[in-house]
CSV table of C-alpha atoms and ligand atoms in Angstrom, one decimal:
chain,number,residue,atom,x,y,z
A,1250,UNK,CA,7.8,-22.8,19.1
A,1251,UNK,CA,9.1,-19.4,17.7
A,1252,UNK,CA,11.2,-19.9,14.7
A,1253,UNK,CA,13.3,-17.8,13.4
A,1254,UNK,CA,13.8,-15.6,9.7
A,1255,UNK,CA,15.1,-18.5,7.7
A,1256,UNK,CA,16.7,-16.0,5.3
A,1257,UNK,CA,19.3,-14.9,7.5
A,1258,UNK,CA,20.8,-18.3,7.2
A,1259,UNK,CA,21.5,-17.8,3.8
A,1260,UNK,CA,23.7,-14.5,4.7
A,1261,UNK,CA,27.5,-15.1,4.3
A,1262,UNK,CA,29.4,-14.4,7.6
A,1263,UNK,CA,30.5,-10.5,7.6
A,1264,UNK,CA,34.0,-11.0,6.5
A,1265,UNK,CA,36.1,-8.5,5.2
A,1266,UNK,CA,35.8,-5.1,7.6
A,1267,UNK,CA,36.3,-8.5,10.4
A,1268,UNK,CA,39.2,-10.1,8.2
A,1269,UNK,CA,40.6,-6.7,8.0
A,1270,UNK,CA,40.6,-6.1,11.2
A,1271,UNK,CA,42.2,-9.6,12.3
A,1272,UNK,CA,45.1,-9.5,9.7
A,1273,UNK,CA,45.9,-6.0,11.3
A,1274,UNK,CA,46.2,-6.7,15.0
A,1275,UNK,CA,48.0,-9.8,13.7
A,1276,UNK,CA,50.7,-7.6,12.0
A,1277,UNK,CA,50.8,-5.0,15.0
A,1278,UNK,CA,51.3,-7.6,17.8
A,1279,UNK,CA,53.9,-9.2,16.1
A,1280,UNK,CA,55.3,-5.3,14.8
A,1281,UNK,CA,54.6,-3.6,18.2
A,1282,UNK,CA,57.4,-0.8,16.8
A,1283,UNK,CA,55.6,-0.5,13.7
A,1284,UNK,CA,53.3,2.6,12.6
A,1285,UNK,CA,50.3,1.4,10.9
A,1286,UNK,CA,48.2,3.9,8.6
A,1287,UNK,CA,44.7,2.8,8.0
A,1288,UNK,CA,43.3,3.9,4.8
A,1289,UNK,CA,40.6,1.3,4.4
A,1290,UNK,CA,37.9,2.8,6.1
A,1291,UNK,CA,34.9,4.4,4.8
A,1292,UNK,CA,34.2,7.1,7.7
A,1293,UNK,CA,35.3,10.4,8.0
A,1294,UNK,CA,38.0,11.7,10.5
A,1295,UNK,CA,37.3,15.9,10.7
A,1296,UNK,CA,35.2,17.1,13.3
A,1297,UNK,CA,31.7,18.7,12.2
A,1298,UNK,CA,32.4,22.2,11.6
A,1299,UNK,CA,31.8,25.4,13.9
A,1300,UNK,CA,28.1,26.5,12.6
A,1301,UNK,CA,26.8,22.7,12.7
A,1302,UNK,CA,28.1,22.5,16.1
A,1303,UNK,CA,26.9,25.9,17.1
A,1304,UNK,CA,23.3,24.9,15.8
A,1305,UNK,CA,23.6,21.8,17.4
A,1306,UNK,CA,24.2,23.2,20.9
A,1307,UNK,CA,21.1,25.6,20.2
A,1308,UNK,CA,19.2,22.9,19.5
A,1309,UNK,CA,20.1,21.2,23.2
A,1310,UNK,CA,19.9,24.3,25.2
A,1311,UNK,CA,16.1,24.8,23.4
A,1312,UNK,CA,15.2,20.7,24.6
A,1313,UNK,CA,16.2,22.1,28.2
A,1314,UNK,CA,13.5,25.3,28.5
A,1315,UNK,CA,9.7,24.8,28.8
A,1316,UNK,CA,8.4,27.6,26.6
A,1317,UNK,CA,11.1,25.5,23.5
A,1318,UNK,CA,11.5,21.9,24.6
A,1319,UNK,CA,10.1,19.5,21.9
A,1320,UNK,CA,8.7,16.2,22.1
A,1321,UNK,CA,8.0,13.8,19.2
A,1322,UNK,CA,8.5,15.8,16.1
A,1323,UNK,CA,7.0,14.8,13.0
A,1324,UNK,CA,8.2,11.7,11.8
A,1325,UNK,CA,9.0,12.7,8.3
A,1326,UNK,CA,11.2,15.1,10.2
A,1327,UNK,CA,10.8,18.9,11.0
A,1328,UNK,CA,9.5,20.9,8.0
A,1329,UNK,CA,12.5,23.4,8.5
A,1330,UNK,CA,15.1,20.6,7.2
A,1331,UNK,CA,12.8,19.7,4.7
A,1332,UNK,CA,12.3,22.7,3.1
A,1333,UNK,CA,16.1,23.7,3.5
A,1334,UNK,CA,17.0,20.2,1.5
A,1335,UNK,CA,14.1,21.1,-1.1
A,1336,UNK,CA,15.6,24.1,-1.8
A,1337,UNK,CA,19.5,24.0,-1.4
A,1338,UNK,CA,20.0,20.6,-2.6
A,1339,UNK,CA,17.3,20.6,-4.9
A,1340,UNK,CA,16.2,23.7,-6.5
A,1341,UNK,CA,19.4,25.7,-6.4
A,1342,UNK,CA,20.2,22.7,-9.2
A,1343,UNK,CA,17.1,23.7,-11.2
A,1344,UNK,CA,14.9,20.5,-9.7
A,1345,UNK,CA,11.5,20.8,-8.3
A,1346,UNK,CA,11.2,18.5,-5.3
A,1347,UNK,CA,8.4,19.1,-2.9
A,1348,UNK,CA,9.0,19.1,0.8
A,1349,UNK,CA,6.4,16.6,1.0
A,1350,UNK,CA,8.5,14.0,-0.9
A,1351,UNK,CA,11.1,14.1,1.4
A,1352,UNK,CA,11.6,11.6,4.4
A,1353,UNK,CA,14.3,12.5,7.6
A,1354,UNK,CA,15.8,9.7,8.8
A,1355,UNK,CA,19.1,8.2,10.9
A,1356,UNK,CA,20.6,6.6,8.0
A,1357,UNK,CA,21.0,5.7,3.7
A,1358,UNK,CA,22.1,2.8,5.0
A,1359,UNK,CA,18.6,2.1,7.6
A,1360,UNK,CA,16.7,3.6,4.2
A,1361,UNK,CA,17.9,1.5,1.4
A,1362,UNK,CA,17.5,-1.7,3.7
A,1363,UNK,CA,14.1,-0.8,4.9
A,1364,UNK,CA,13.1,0.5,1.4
A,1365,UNK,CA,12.5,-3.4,0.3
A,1366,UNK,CA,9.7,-4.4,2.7
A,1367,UNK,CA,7.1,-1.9,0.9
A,1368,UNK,CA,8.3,-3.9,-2.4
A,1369,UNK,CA,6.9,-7.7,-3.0
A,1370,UNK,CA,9.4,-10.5,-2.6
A,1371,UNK,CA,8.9,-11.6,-6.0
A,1372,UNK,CA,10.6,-8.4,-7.1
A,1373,UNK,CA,14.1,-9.3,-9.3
A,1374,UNK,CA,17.0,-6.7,-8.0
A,1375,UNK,CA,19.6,-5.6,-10.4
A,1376,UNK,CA,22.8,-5.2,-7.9
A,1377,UNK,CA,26.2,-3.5,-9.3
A,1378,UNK,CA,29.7,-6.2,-8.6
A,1379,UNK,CA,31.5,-4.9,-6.9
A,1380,UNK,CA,29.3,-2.9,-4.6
A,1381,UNK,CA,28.4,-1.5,-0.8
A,1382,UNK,CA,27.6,-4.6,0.9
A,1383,UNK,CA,23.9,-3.6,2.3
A,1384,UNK,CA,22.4,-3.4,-1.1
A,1385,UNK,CA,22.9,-7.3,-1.3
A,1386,UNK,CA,22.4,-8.7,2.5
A,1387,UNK,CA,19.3,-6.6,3.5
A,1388,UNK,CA,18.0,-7.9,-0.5
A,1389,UNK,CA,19.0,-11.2,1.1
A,1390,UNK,CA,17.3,-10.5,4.9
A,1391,UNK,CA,14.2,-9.3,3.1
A,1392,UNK,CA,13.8,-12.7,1.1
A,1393,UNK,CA,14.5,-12.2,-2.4
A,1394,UNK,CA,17.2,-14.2,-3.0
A,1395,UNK,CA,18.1,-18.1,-2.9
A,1396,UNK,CA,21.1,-19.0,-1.4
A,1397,UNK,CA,24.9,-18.3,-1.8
A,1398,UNK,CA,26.5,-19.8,-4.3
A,1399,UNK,CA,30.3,-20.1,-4.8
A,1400,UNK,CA,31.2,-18.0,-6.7
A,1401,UNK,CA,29.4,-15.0,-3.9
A,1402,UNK,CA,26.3,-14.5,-6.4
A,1403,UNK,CA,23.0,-15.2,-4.5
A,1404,UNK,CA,20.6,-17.1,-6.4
A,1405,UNK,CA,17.9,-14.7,-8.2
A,1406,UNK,CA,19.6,-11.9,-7.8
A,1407,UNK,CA,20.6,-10.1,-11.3
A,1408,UNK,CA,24.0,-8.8,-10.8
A,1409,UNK,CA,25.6,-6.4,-13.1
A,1410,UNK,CA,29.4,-5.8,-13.2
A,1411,UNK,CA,31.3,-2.6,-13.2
A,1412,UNK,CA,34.9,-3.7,-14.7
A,1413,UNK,CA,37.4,-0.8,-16.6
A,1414,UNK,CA,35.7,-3.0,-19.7
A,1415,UNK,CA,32.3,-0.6,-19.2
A,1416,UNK,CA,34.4,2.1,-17.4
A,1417,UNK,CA,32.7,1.0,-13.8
A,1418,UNK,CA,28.7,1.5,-15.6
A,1419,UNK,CA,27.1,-1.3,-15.7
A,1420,UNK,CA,25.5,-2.4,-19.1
A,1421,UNK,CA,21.5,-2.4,-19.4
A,1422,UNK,CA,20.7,-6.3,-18.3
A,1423,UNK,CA,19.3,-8.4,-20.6
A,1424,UNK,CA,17.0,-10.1,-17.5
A,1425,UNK,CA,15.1,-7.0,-16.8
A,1426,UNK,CA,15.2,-6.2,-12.8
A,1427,UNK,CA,12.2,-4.8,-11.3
A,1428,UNK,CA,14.4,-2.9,-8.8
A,1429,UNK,CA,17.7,-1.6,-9.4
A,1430,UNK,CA,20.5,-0.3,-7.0
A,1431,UNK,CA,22.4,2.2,-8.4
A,1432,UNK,CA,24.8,4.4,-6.8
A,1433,UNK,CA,27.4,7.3,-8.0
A,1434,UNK,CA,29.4,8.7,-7.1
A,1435,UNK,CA,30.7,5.3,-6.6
A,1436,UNK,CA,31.2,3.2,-3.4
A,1437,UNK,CA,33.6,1.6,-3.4
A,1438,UNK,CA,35.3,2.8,-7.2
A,1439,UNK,CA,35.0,5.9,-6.9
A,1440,UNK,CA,33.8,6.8,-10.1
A,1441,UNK,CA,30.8,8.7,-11.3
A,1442,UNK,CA,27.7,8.4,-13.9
A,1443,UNK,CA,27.5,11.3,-16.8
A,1444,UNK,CA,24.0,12.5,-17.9
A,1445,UNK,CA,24.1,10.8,-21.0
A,1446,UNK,CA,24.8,7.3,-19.0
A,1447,UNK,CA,21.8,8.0,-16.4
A,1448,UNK,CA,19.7,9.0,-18.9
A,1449,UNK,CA,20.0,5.4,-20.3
A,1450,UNK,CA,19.1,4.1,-17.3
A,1451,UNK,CA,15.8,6.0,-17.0
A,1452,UNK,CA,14.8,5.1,-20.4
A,1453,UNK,CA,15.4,1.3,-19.9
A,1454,UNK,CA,13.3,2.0,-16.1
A,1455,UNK,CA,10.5,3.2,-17.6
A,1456,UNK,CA,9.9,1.2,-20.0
A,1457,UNK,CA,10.3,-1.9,-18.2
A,1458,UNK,CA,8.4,-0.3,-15.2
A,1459,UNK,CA,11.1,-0.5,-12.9
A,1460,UNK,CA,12.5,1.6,-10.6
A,1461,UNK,CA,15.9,2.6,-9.7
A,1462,UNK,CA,16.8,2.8,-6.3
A,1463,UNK,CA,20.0,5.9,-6.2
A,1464,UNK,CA,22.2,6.1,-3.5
A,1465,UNK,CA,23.6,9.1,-3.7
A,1466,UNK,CA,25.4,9.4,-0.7
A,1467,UNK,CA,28.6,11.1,-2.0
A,1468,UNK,CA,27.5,13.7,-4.5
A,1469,UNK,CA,28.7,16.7,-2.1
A,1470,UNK,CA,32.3,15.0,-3.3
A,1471,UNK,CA,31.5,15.8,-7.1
A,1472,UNK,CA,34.1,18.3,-8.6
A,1473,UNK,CA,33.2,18.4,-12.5
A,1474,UNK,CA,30.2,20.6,-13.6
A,1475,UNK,CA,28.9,18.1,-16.1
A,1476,UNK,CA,28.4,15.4,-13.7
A,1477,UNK,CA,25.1,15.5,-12.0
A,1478,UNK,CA,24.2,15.5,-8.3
A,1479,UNK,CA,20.8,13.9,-8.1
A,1480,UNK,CA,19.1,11.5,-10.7
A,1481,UNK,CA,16.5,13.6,-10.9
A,1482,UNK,CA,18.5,16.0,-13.0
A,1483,UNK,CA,17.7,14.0,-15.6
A,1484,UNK,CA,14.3,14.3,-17.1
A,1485,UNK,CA,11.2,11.6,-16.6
A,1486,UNK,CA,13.0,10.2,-13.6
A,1487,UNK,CA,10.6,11.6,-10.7
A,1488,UNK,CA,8.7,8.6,-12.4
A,1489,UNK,CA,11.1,6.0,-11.8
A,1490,UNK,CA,14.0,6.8,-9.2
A,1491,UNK,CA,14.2,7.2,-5.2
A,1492,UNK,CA,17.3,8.8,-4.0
A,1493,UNK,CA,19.0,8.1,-1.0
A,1494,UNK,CA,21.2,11.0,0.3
A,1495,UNK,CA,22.9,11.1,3.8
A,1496,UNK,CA,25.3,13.9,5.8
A,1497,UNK,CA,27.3,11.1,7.1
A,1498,UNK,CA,30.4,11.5,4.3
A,1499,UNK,CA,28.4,15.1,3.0
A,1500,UNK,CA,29.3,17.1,6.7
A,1501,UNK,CA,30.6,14.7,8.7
A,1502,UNK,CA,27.0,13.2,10.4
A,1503,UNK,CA,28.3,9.4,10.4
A,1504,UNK,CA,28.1,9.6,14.4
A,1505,UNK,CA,25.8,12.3,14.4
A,1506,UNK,CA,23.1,10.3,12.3
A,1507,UNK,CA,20.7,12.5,9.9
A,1508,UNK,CA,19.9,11.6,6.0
A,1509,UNK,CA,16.9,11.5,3.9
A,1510,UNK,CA,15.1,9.9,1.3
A,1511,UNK,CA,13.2,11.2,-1.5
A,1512,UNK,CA,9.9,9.7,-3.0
A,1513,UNK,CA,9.0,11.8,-5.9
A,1514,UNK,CA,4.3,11.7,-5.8
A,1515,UNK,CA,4.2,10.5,-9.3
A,1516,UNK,CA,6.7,7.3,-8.4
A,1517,UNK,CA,3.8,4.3,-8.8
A,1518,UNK,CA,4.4,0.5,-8.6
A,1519,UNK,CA,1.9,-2.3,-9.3
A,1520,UNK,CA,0.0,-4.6,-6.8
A,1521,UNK,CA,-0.7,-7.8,-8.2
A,1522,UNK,CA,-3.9,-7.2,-10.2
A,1523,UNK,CA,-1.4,-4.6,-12.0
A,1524,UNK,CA,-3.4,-1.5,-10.6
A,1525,UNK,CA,-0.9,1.5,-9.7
A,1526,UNK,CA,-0.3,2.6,-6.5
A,1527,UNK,CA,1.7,5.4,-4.9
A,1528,UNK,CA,5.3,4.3,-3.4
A,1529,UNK,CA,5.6,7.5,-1.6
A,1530,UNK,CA,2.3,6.8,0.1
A,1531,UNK,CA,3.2,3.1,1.3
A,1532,UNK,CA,7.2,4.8,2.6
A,1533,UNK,CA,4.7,7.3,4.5
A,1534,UNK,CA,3.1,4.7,6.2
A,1535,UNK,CA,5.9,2.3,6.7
A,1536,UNK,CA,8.4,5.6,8.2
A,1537,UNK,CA,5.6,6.9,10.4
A,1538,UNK,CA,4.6,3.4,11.9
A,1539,UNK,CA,8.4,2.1,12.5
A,1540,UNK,CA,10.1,5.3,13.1
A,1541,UNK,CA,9.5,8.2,15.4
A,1542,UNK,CA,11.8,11.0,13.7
A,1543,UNK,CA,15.6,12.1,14.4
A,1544,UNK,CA,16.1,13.9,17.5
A,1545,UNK,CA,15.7,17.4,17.5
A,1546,UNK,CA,19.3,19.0,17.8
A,1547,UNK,CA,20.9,16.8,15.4
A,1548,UNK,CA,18.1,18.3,12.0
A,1549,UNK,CA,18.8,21.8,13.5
A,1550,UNK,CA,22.2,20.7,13.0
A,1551,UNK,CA,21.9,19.4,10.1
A,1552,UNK,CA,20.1,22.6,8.5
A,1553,UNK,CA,22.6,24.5,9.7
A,1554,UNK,CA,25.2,23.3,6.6
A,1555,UNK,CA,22.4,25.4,4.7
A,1556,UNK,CA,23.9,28.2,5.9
A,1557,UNK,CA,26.0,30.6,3.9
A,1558,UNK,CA,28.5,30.4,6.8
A,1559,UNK,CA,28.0,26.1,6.9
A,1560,UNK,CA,28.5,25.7,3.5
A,1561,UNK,CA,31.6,27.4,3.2
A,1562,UNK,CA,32.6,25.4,6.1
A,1563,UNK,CA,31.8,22.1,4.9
A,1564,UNK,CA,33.2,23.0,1.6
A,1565,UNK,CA,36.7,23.4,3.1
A,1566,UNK,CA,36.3,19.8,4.6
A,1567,UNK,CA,35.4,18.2,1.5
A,1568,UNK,CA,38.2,20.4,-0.3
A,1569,UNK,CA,40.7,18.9,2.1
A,1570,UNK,CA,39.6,15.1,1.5
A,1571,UNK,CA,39.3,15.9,-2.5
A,1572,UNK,CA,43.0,17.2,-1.9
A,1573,UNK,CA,43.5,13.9,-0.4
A,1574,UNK,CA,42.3,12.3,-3.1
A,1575,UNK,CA,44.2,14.3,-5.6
A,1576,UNK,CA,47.4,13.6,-3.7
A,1577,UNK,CA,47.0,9.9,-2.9
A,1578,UNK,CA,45.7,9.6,-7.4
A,1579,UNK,CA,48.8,10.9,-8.2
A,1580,UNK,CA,51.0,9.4,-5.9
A,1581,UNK,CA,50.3,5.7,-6.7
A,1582,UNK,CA,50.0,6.5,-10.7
A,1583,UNK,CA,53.6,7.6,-10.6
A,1584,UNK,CA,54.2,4.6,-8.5
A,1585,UNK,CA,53.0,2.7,-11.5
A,1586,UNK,CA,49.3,1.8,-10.6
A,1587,UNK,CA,46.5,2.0,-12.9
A,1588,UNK,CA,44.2,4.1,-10.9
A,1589,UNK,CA,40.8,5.2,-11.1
A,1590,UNK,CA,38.0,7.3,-9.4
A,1591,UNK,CA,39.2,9.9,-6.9
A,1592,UNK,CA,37.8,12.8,-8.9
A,1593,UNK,CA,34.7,13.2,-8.0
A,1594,UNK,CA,34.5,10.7,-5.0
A,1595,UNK,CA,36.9,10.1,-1.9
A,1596,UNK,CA,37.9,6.5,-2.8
A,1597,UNK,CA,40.8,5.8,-4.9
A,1598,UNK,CA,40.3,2.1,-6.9
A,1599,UNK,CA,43.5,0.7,-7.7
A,1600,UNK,CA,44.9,-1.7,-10.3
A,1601,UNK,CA,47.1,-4.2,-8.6
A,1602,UNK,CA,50.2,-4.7,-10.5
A,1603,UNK,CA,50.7,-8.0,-12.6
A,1604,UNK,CA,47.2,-9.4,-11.8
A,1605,UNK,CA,47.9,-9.5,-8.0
A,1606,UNK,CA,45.2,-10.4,-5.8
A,1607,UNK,CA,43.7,-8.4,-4.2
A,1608,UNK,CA,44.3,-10.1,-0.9
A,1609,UNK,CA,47.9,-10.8,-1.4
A,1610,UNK,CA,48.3,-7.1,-2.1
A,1611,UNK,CA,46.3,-6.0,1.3
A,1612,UNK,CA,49.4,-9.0,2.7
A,1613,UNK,CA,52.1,-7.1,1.0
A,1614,UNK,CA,51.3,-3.3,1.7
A,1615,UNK,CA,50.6,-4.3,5.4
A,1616,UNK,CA,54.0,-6.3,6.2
A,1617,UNK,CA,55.7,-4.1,3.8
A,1618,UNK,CA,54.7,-0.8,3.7
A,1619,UNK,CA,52.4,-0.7,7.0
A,1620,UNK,CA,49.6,0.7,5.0
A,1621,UNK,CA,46.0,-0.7,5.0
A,1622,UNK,CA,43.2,-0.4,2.5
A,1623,UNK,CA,40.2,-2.3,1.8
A,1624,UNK,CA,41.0,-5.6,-0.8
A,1625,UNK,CA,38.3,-5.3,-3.9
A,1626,UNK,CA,37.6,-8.5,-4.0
A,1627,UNK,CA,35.3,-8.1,-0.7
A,1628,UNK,CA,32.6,-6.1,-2.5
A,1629,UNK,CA,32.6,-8.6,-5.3
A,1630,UNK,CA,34.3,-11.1,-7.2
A,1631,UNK,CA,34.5,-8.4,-9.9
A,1632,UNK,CA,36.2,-6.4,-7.4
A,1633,UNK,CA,39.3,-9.1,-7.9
A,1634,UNK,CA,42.5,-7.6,-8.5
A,1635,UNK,CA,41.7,-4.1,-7.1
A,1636,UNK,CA,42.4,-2.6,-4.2
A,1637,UNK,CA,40.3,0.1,-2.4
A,1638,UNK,CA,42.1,3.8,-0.7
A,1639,UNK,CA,40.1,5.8,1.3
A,1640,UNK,CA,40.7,9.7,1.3
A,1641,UNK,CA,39.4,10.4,4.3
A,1642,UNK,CA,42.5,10.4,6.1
A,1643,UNK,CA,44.4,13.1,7.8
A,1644,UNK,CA,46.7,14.9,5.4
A,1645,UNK,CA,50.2,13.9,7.4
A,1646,UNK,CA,49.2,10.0,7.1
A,1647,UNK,CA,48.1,10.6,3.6
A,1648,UNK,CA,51.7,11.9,2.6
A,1649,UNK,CA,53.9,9.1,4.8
A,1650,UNK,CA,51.4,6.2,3.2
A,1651,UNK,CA,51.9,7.3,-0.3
A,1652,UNK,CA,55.8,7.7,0.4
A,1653,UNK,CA,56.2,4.5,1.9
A,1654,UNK,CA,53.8,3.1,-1.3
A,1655,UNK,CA,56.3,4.6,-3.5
A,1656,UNK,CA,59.2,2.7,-1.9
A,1657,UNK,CA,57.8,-1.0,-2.7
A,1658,UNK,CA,59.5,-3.2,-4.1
B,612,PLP,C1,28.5,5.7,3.9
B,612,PLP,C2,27.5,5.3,2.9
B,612,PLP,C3,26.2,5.6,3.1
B,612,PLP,C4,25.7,6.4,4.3
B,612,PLP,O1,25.2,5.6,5.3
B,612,PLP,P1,24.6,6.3,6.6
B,612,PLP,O2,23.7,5.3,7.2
B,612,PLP,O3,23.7,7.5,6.1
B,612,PLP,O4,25.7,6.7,7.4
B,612,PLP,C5,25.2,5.2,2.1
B,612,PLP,N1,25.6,4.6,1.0
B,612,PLP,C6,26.9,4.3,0.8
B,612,PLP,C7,27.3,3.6,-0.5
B,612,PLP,C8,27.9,4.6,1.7
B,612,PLP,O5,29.2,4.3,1.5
């Protein structure tokens, strides 16, 4: 009789990107004359730029010759991208990350799902409210966790809410988690973590042997020099921190697929006898057993943003949505909103006016203004009375949401 993952049972049914989407066909079948602007999503909407997509037709015109077609490539990925991401992303910062401790793969989402099986079940996770939905399910998928309860907490689970209280920073739990999801710039406020806040974080790690699992997925989106990029530019935390970084909202990769992950050599956790063991050595084995690499074309592609010419490129994409941002932050603070984020980040997190909820605001901007954004309260009940804008948006829709924002009554 094959039975099935019990855990899965306990996941809540996917429902706000679904809700979303049924509220909004809804409104347009009944509004056929209507022009809806969609600002909810988190994906980007320009096209890769001109030397990632000349790299990336190299890279296909190589696969079809004998003397350059490649087969399997390593499964840590090709040691050009990895020593491109070692020394752009890493060193240029002043960080010394070794090619070796970093792992290709098709997704930060894939990673910091699959990154719980090397960790035992009886591991506590520390999970920010609100927050990007994976963190929690795949925790859930991977048997950590008791059930839902009703207030959206699952049992075990050690959540830690981000409210304008502790400026969107959680505060050090007093029930110590073993692992703990961090990730800034923030998805979905949009804010970001200083040095000083980070380091605090690192401290409280180390010395309850923990380790902090960073998802830094949006740094290319930081615009203030004080804020870092990577937790490793604070010191000790090679000892206690994997990062997660993606090109998805970096250059455009999220249907292209490239990421990686890093695993610093001196990053140790405890079997149960409490000897040490390497965690970079157990991701090894995991990556090279379950996954067979990202296809050739799309890490030449993705080296290519490396480029003097790339860079430049992307950095006028990321310009634009940061314009975006800037526009859409202004916008709906002289409308009257109590905004945050949008700095250093493409997501604008919104007060709603007079303790609105954040579902009755999503009711009114979409029968009133046509405009739709993501409700807080679906990435946690801390998320309650905030609403979510997306800057990646072309610039036309950006200007006609914000006007037709501005006309509410
Ligand atoms: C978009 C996003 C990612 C990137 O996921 P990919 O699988 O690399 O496309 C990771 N973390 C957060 C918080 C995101 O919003």
């Amino acid at each position: 009789m094959a039975t099935i993952n019990e855990n899965y049972l306990k996941l809540q049914a996917g429902y706000l990107f679904p809700e979303i989407g049924r509220r909004v066909s809804e409104f347009i079948a009944a509004n056929p004359d209507k022009k809806v602007i969609k600002m909810g999503i988190g994906d980007v909407t320009q096209p890769l730029v001109p030397t990632v997509i000349k790299a990336f037709h190299e890279g296909v015109d190589e696969m079809a010759k004998a003397d350059s077609f490649k087969g399997y490539g390593p499964e840590q990925g090709y040691g050009f991208l990895r020593e491109a991401i070692a020394e752009h992303s890493y060193k240029a910062r002043g960080i010394d990350i070794s090619p070796d401790d970093i792992f290709i793969s098709d997704g930060s989402k894939c990673d910091t799902g699959n990154i719980q099986e090397i960790f035992g079940n009886e591991n506590k996770i520390g999970i920010c409210d609100p927050v990007y939905p994976v963190y929690a399910d795949t925790t859930v998928m991977s048997g950590k966790t008791g059930v839902c309860q009703l207030n959206g907490y699952y049992e075990g689970v050690i959540y830690m809410p981000c409210t304008e209280e502790n400026g969107f920073i959680p505060e050090l739990p007093t029930e110590i988690p073993d692992l703990i999801f961090l990730c800034y710039p923030n998805n979905p406020t949009g804010t970001v973590a200083t040095k000083e806040e980070l380091k605090k974080w690192v401290d409280y790690a180390k010395a309850n042997k923990s380790i902090i699992l960073y998802d830094a997925a949006y740094e290319a989106f930081i615009q203030d020099e004080e804020i870092p990029h990577s937790i490793y530019e604070i010191e000790g935390a090679k000892s206690v921190a994997i990062e997660f970084r993606s090109f998805s909202k970096t250059a455009g990769f999220t249907g292209t697929r490239c990421a990686y992950t890093v695993i610093p050599d001196e990053l140790l956790a405890y079997d149960s006898e409490g000897n040490t063991h390497k965690v970079k050595k157990l991701w090894n084995r995991r990556h090279s057993t379950k996954f067979n690499g990202v296809s050739y074309p799309v890490q030449k592609a993705a080296a290519a943003i490396y480029t003097e010419e790339g860079r430049k490129e992307n950095e006028e994409v990321i310009a634009y949505y940061m314009e975006n941002a800037r526009i859409m932050g202004k916008s709906l603070k002289d409308a009257g909103y109590k905004v945050f984020g949008g700095k250093n980040a493409p997501y604008i997190w919104v007060k709603t006016k007079n303790g609105m909820k954040s579902w009755d605001f999503f009711d009114k901007l979409l029968n009133e203004a046509n405009v739709v954004g993501t409700p807080g309260s679906g990435f946690g009940p801390s998320g309650e009375g905030y609403f979510r804008f997306s800057a990646f948006a072309d610039r036309e829709n950006v200007l006609e949401a914000m006007e037709r924002i501005k006309n509410l009554k």
